[in-house]
Coordinates of C-alpha atoms and ligand atoms in Angstrom, one line a residue:
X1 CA 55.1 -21.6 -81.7
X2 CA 58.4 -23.2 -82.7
X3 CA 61.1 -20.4 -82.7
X4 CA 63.8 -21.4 -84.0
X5 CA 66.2 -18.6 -83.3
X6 CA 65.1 -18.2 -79.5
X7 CA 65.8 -21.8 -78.8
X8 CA 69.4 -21.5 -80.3
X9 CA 70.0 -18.5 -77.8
X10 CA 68.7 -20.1 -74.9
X11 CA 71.0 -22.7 -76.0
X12 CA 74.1 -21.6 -74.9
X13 CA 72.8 -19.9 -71.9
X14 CA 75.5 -22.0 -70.1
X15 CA 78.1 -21.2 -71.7
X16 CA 78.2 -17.3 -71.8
X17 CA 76.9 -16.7 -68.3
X18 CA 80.7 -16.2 -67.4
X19 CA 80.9 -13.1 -69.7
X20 CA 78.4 -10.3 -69.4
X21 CA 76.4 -12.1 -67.6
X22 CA 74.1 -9.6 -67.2
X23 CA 73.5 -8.2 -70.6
X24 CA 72.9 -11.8 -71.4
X25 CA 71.0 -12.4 -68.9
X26 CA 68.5 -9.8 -70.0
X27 CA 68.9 -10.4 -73.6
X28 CA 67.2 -13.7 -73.1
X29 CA 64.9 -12.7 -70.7
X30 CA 63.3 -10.3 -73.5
X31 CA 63.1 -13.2 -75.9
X32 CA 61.4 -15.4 -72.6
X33 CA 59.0 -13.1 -72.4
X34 CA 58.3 -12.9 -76.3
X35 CA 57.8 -16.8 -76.1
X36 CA 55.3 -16.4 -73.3
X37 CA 53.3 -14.5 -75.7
X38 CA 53.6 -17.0 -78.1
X39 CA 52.9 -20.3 -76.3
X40 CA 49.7 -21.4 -76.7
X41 CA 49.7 -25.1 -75.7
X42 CA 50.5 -26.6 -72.7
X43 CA 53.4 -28.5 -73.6
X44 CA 54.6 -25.1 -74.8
X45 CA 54.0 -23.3 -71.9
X46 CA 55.6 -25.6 -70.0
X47 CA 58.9 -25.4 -72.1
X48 CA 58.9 -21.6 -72.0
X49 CA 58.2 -21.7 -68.0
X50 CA 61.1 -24.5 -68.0
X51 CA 63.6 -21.5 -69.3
X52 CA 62.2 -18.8 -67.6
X53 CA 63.2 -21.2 -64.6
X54 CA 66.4 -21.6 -66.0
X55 CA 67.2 -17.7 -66.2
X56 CA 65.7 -17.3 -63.0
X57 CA 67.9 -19.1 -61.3
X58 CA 71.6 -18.4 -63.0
X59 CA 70.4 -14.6 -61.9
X60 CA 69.9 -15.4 -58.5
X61 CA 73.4 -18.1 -58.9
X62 CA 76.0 -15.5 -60.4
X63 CA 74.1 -12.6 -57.8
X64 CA 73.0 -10.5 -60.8
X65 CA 70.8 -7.0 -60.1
X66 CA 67.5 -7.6 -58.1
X67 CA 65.7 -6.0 -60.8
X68 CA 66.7 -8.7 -63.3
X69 CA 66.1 -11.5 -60.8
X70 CA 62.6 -9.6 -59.9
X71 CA 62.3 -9.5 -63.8
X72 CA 62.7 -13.2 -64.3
X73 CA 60.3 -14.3 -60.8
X74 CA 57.7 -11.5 -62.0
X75 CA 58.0 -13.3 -65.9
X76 CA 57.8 -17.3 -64.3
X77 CA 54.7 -15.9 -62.0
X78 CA 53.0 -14.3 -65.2
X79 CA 53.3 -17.8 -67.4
X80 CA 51.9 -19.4 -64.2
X81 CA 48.7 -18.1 -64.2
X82 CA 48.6 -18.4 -68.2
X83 CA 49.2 -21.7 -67.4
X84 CA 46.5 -21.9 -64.7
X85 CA 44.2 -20.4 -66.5
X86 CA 44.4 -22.8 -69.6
X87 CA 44.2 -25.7 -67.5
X88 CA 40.5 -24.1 -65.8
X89 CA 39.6 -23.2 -68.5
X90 CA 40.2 -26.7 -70.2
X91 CA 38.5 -28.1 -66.9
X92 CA 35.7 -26.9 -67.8
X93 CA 35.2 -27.2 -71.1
X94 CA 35.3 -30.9 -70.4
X95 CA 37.5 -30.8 -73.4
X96 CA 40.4 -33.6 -72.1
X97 CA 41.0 -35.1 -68.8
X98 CA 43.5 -32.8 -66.5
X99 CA 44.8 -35.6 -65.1
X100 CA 46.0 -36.6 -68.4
X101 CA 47.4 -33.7 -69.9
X102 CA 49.0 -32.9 -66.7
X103 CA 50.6 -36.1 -66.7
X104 CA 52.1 -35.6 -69.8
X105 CA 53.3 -31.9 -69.0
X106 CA 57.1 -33.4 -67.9
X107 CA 59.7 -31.2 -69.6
X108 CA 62.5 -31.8 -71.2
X109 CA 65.7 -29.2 -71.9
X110 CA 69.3 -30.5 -72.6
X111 CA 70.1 -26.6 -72.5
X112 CA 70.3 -26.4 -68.5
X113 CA 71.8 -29.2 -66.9
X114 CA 73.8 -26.9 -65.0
X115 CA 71.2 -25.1 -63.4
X116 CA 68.2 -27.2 -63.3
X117 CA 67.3 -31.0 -63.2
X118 CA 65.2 -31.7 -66.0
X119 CA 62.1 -33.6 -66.6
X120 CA 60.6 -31.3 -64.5
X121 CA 56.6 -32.0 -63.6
X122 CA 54.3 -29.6 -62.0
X123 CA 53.7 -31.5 -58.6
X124 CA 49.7 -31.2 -57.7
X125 CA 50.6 -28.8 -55.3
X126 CA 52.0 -26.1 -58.0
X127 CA 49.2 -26.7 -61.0
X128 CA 46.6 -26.0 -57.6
X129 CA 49.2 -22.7 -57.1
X130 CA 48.5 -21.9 -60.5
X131 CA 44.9 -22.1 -60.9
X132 CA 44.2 -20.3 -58.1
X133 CA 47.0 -17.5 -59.5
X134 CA 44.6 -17.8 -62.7
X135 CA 41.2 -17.6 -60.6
X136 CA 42.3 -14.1 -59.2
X137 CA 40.9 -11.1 -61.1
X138 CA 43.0 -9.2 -63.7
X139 CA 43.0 -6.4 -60.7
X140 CA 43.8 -8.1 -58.4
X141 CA 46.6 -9.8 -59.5
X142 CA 48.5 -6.6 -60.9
X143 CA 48.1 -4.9 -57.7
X144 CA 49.6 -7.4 -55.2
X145 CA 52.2 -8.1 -58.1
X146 CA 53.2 -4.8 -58.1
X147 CA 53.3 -4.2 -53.8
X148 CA 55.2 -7.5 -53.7
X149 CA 57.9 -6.7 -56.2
X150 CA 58.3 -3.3 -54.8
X151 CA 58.7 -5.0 -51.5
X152 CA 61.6 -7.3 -52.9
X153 CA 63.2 -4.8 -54.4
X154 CA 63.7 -2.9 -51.2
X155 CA 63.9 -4.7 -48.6
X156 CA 66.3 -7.3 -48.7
X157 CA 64.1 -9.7 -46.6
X158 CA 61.4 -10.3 -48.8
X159 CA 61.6 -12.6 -51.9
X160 CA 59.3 -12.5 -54.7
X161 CA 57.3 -16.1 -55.3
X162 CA 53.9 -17.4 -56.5
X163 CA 53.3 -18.4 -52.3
X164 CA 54.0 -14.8 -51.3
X165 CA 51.5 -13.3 -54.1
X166 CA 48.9 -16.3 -53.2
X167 CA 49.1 -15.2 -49.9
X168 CA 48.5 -12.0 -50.4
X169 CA 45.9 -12.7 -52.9
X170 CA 44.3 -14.5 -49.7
X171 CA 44.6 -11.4 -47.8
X172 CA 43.3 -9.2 -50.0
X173 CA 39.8 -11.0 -50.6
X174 CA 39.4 -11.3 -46.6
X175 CA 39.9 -7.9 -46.7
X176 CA 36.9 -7.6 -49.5
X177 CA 34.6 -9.8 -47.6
X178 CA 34.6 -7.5 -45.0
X179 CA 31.0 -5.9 -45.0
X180 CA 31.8 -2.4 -46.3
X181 CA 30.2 -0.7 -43.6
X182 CA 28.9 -1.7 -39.7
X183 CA 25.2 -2.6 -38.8
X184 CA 25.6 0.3 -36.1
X185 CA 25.8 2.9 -39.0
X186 CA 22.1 2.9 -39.4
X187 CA 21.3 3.6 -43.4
X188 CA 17.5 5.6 -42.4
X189 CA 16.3 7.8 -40.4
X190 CA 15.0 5.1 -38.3
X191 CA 18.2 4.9 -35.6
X192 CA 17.0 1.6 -33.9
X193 CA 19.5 -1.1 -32.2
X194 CA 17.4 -4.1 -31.4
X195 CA 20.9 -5.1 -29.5
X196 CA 22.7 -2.0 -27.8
X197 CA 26.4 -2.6 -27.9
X198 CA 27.1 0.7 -26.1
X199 CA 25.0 0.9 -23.4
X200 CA 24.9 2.7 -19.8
X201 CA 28.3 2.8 -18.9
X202 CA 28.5 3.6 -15.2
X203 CA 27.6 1.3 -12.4
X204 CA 23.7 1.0 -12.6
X205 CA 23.6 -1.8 -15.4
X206 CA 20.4 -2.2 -16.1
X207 CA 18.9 0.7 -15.9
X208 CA 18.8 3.2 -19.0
X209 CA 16.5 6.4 -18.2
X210 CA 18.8 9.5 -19.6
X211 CA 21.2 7.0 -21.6
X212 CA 20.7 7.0 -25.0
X213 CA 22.4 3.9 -26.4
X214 CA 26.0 4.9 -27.7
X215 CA 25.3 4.1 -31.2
X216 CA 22.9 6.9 -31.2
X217 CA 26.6 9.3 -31.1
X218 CA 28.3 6.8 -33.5
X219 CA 25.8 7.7 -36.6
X220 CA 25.8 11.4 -35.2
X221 CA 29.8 11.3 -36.3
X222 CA 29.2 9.0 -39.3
X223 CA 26.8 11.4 -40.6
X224 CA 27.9 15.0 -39.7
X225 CA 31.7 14.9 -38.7
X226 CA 34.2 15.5 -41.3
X227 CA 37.8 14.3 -40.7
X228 CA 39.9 16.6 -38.3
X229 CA 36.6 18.1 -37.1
X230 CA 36.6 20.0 -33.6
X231 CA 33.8 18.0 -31.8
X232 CA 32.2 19.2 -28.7
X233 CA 29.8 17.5 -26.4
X234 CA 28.8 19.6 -23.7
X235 CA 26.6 17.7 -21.6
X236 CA 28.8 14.5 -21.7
X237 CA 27.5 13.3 -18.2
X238 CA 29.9 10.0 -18.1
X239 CA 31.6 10.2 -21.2
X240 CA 29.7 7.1 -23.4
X241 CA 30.6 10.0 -26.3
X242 CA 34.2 9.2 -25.6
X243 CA 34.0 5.6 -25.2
X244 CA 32.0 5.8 -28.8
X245 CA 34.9 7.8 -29.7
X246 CA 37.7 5.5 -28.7
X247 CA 35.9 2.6 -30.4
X248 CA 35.6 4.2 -33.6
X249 CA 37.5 1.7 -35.6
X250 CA 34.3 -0.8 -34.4
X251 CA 31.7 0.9 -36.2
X252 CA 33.7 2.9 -39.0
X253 CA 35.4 -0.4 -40.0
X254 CA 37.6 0.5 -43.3
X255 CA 36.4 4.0 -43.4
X256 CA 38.1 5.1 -40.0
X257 CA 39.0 8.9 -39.7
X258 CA 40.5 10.8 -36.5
X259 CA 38.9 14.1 -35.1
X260 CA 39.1 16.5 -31.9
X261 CA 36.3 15.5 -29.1
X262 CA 36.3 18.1 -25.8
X263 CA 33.7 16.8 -23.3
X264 CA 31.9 19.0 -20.6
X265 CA 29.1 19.0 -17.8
X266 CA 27.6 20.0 -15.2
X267 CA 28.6 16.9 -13.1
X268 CA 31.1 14.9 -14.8
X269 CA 31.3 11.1 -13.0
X270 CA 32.1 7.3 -14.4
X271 CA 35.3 6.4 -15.3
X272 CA 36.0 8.8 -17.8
X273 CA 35.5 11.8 -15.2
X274 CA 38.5 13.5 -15.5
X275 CA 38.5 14.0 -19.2
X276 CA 35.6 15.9 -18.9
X277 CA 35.6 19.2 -17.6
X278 CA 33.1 20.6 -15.3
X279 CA 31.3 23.0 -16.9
X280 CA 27.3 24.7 -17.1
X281 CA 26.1 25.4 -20.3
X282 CA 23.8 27.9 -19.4
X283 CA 26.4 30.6 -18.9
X284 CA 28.5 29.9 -21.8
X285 CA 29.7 28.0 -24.5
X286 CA 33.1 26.5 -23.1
X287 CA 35.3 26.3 -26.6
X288 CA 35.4 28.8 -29.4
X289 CA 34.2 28.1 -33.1
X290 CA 33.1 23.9 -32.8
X291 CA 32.8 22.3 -36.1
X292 CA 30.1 19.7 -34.8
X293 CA 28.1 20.3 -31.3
X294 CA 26.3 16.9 -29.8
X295 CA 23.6 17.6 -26.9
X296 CA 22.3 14.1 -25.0
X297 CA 19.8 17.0 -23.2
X298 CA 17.9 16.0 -19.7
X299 CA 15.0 14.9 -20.3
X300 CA 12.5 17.6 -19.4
X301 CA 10.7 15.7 -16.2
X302 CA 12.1 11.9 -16.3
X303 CA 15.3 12.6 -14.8
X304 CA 14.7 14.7 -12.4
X305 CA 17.6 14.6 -9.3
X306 CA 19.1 11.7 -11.2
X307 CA 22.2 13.6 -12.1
X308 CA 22.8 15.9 -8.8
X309 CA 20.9 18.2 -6.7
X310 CA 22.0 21.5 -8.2
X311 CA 19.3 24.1 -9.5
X312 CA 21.3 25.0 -12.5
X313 CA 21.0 21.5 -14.0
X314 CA 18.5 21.3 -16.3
X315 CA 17.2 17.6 -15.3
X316 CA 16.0 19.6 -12.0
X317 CA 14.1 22.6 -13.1
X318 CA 10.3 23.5 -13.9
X319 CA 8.7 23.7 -17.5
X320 CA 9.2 27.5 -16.5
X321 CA 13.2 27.1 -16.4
X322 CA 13.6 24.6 -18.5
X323 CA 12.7 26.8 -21.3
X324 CA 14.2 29.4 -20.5
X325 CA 17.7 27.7 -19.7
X326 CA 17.1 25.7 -23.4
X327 CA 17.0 29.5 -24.9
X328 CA 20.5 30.5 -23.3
X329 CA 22.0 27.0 -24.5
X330 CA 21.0 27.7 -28.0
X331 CA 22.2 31.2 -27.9
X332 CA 25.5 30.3 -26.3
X333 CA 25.4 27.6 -29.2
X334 CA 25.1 30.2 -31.4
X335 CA 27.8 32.6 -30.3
X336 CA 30.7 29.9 -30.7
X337 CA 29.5 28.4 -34.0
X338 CA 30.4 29.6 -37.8
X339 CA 27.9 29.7 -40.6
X340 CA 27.5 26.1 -42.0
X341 CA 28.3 23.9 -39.2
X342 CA 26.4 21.6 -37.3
X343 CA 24.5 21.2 -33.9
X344 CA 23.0 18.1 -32.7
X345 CA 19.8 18.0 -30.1
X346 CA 18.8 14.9 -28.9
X347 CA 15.7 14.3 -27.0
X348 CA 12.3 12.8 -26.2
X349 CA 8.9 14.7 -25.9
X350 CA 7.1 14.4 -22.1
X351 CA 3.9 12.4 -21.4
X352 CA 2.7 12.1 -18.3
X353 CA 0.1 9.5 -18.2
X354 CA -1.2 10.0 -14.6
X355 CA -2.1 13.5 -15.4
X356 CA -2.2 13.8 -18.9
X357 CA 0.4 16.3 -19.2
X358 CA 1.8 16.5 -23.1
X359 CA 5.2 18.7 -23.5
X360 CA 6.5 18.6 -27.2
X361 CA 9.9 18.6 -25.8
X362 CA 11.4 18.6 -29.1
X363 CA 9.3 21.5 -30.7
X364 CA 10.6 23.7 -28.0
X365 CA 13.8 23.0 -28.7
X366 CA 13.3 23.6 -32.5
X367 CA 12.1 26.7 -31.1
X368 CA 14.9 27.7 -29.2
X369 CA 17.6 26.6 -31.9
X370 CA 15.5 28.4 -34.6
X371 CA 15.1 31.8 -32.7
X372 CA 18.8 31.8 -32.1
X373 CA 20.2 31.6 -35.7
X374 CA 19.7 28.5 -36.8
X375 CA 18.0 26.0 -39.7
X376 CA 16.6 22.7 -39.1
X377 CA 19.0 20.2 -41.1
X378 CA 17.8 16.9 -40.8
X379 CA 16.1 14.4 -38.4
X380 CA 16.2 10.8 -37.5
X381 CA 14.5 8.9 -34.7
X382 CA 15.5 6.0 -32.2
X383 CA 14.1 4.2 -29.7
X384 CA 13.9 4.3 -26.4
X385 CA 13.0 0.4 -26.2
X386 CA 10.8 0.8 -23.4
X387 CA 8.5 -2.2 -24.5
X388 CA 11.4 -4.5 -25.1
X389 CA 10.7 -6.1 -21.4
X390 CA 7.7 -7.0 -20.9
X391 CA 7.9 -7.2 -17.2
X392 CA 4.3 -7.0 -15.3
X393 CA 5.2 -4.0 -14.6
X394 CA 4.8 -2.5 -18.7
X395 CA 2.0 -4.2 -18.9
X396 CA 0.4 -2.0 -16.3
X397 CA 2.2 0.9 -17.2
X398 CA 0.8 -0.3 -21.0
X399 CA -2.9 -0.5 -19.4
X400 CA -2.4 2.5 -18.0
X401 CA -1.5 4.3 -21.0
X402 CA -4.6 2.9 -23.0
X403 CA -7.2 3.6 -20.3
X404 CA -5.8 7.2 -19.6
X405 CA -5.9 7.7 -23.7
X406 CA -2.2 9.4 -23.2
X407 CA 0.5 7.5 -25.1
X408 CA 4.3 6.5 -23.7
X409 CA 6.8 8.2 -25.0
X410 CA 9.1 5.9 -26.5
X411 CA 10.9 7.9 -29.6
X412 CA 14.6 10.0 -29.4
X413 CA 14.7 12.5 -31.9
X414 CA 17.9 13.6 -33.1
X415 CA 17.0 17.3 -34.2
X416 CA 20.3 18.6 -36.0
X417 CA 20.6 22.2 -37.1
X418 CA 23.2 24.3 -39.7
X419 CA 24.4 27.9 -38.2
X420 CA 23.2 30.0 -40.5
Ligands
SAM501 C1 21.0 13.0 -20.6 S1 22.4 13.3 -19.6 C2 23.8 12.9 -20.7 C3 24.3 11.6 -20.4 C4 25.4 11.2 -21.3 N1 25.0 10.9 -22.6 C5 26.3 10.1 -20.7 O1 26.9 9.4 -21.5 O2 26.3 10.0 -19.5 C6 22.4 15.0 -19.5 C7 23.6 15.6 -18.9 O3 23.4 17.0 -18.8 C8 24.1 17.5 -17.7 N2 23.6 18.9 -17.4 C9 22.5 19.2 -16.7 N3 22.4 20.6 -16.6 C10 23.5 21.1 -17.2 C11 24.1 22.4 -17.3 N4 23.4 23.5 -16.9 N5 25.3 22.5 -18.0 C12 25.9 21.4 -18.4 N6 25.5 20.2 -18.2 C13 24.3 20.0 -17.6 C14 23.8 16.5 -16.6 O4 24.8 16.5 -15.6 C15 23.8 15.2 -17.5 O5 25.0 14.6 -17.4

């Protein structure tokens, strides 16, 4: 690659840099980064990085502009990885022993006594730097090049080096090795946490009848909330929509968005009470034109009295009522939604085993949703994990099930409709 010419010029580097220092500067700079092109060989590179060395620091010594002392880090960081890569690459084509070649990578350059010692040799610790420089995709590289130098260049505290850019090489894969998206963010229909992380939230631990696990209104967001969305839930009972809601960032990982949730019910209680506002759904829809509605409904005959002792809440009424009270909410539903948005129904079906009672809960509640001006829009299952102790008392309530010939009821559906 012998040049001649470019040699000569970096020759006198020295001697001008009292002049226009600047101009010169930058004149040689453009003939560094021709050489880069050219250098092939080690010992080559080495020279050429040996300048560009040189340059870089009579910029930073005589305080020329940031952008040519960026110019000069950005051209040393560039040869680097050349350099890294060629010696990888000879690593494993077996071709000569690193060790070796490295040893006799030691450079010598009368030109720049004043700014540099010579005989410079790449320490372990640098020809590591470089490889792993080289090891970085093409991508990769250019991006966190490009952030870093922008940051030098404005903000006075920052430098440009190969440490900086390794580090936030670094930062950027443990970004990538981040799984893309959480385990809660079920990819079926089939909504099932072996492990709930958002269980019952108030103070009966333990004890889940009319608590759908939280993650059941984490993929009701993933799936049918749009960014900036006006989310209602109007039978929040105590607010595990919310706490689903404040955790977002848990289950939505790198794809996190914001949007509007307004809690209601009939009984607010737990510790998020007082964001919800008391409220019965039979009369009225509380909040005009919802993009997205979630219902966690009471359970036609499980929960009976479990939520208060008023005749207007659902969990309390007959098959009669229950029906008929389902019909307003749909209705009501209706009235404050737009064509094309959303309404999500969740609920079991009824099984009484001692009697043999069947209610298709979630039939009636098609029904219902249907009859009031709405499509069936999709449908996904979860659940209830009633067998996941086996206590003595399941197996009985098991045995009891087979001899009577009426199954447990053991799946949530998650019935979602479009306004249409
Ligand atoms: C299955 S629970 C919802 C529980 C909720 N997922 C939570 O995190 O606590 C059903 C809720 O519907 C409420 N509810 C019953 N009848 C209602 C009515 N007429 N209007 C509004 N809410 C009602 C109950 O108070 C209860 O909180």
């Amino acid at each position: 690659m012998k040049d001649s010419s470019s040699e000569h010029e970096f020759a006198i580097i020295p001697t001008i840099v009292s002049g226009n220092q600047e101009t010169v500067v930058i004149q040689f700079l453009k003939t560094a980064s021709k050489l880069v092109k050219q250098a092939i060989t080690l010992e080559e590179i080495q020279e050429v990085w040996q300048k560009i060395n040189a340059l870089e620091a009579l910029s930073k010594k005589f305080r020329l502009s940031k952008e040519v002392q960026l110019d000069a880090t950005e051209l040393r960081i560039r040869l680097e990885r050349r350099l890294g890569e060629i010696l990888s690459k000879k690593k494993q084509d077996r071709e000569e022993n690193i060790k070796e070649q490295l040893d006799k990578l030691s450079l010598v350059s009368d030109n720049f006594k004043n700014v540099q010692q010579n005989h410079h040799r790449f320490t372990k610790n640098e020809l590591s730097k470089f490889q792993r420089l080289a090891s970085t995709s093409h991508e990769v590289f250019e991006a966190v090049l490009t952030d870093l130098r922008t940051e030098a260049a404005i903000n006075s505290q920052t430098a440009l080096s190969t440490t900086g850019i390794l580090r936030a090489i670094r930062n950027e894969q443990k970004k990538n090795s981040e799984p893309l998206f959480s385990p809660i963010i079920k990819p079926s229909d089939n909504w099932n946490f072996s492990t709930v992380k958002y269980g019952r939230i108030d103070e009966k631990f333990g004890e889940y009848r009319g608590y759908i696990p939280g993650e059941i209104y984490a993929n009701c967001f993933w799936y049918y909330v749009k960014p900036g969305d006006l989310v209602v839930a109007p039978m929040a009972g105590s607010g595990q929509v919310w706490r689903v809601y404040e955790a977002r960032q848990e289950w939505m990982g790198q794809h996190i968005y914001d949007f509007q949730l307004e809690m209601f019910d009939l009984t607010p209680r737990g510790k998020y009470k007082d964001l919800i506002t008391p409220h019965d759904l039979t009369k009225n829809f509380p909040v005009e034109n919802p993009d997205y509605i979630v219902i966690d409904i009471p359970y036609y005959g499980m929960v009976n009295q479990q939520y208060s002792d008023k005749p207007e809440d659902l969990a309390n009424m007959t098959l009669e009522d229950w029906q008929v009270a389902i019909a307003a909410i749909a209705k009501n539903c209706a009235l404050a939604q737009k064509t094309g948005t959303l309404c999500t129904i969740i609920s079991p079906n009824y099984r009484e085993v001692a009697n043999g009672l069947i209610v298709i809960v979630t039939d009636i509640i098609r029904y219902s949703w249907e009859s009031a001006g709405y499509i069936l829009h999709d449908k996904a299952y979860s659940s209830r994990r009633i067998q996941q102790h086996q206590t003595p008392q399941m197996a009985r309530m098991n045995n009891h099930a087979k001899a009577n010939r009426i199954m447990l009821t053991d799946i949530t559906e998650i019935l979602t409709f479009r306004r249409v």
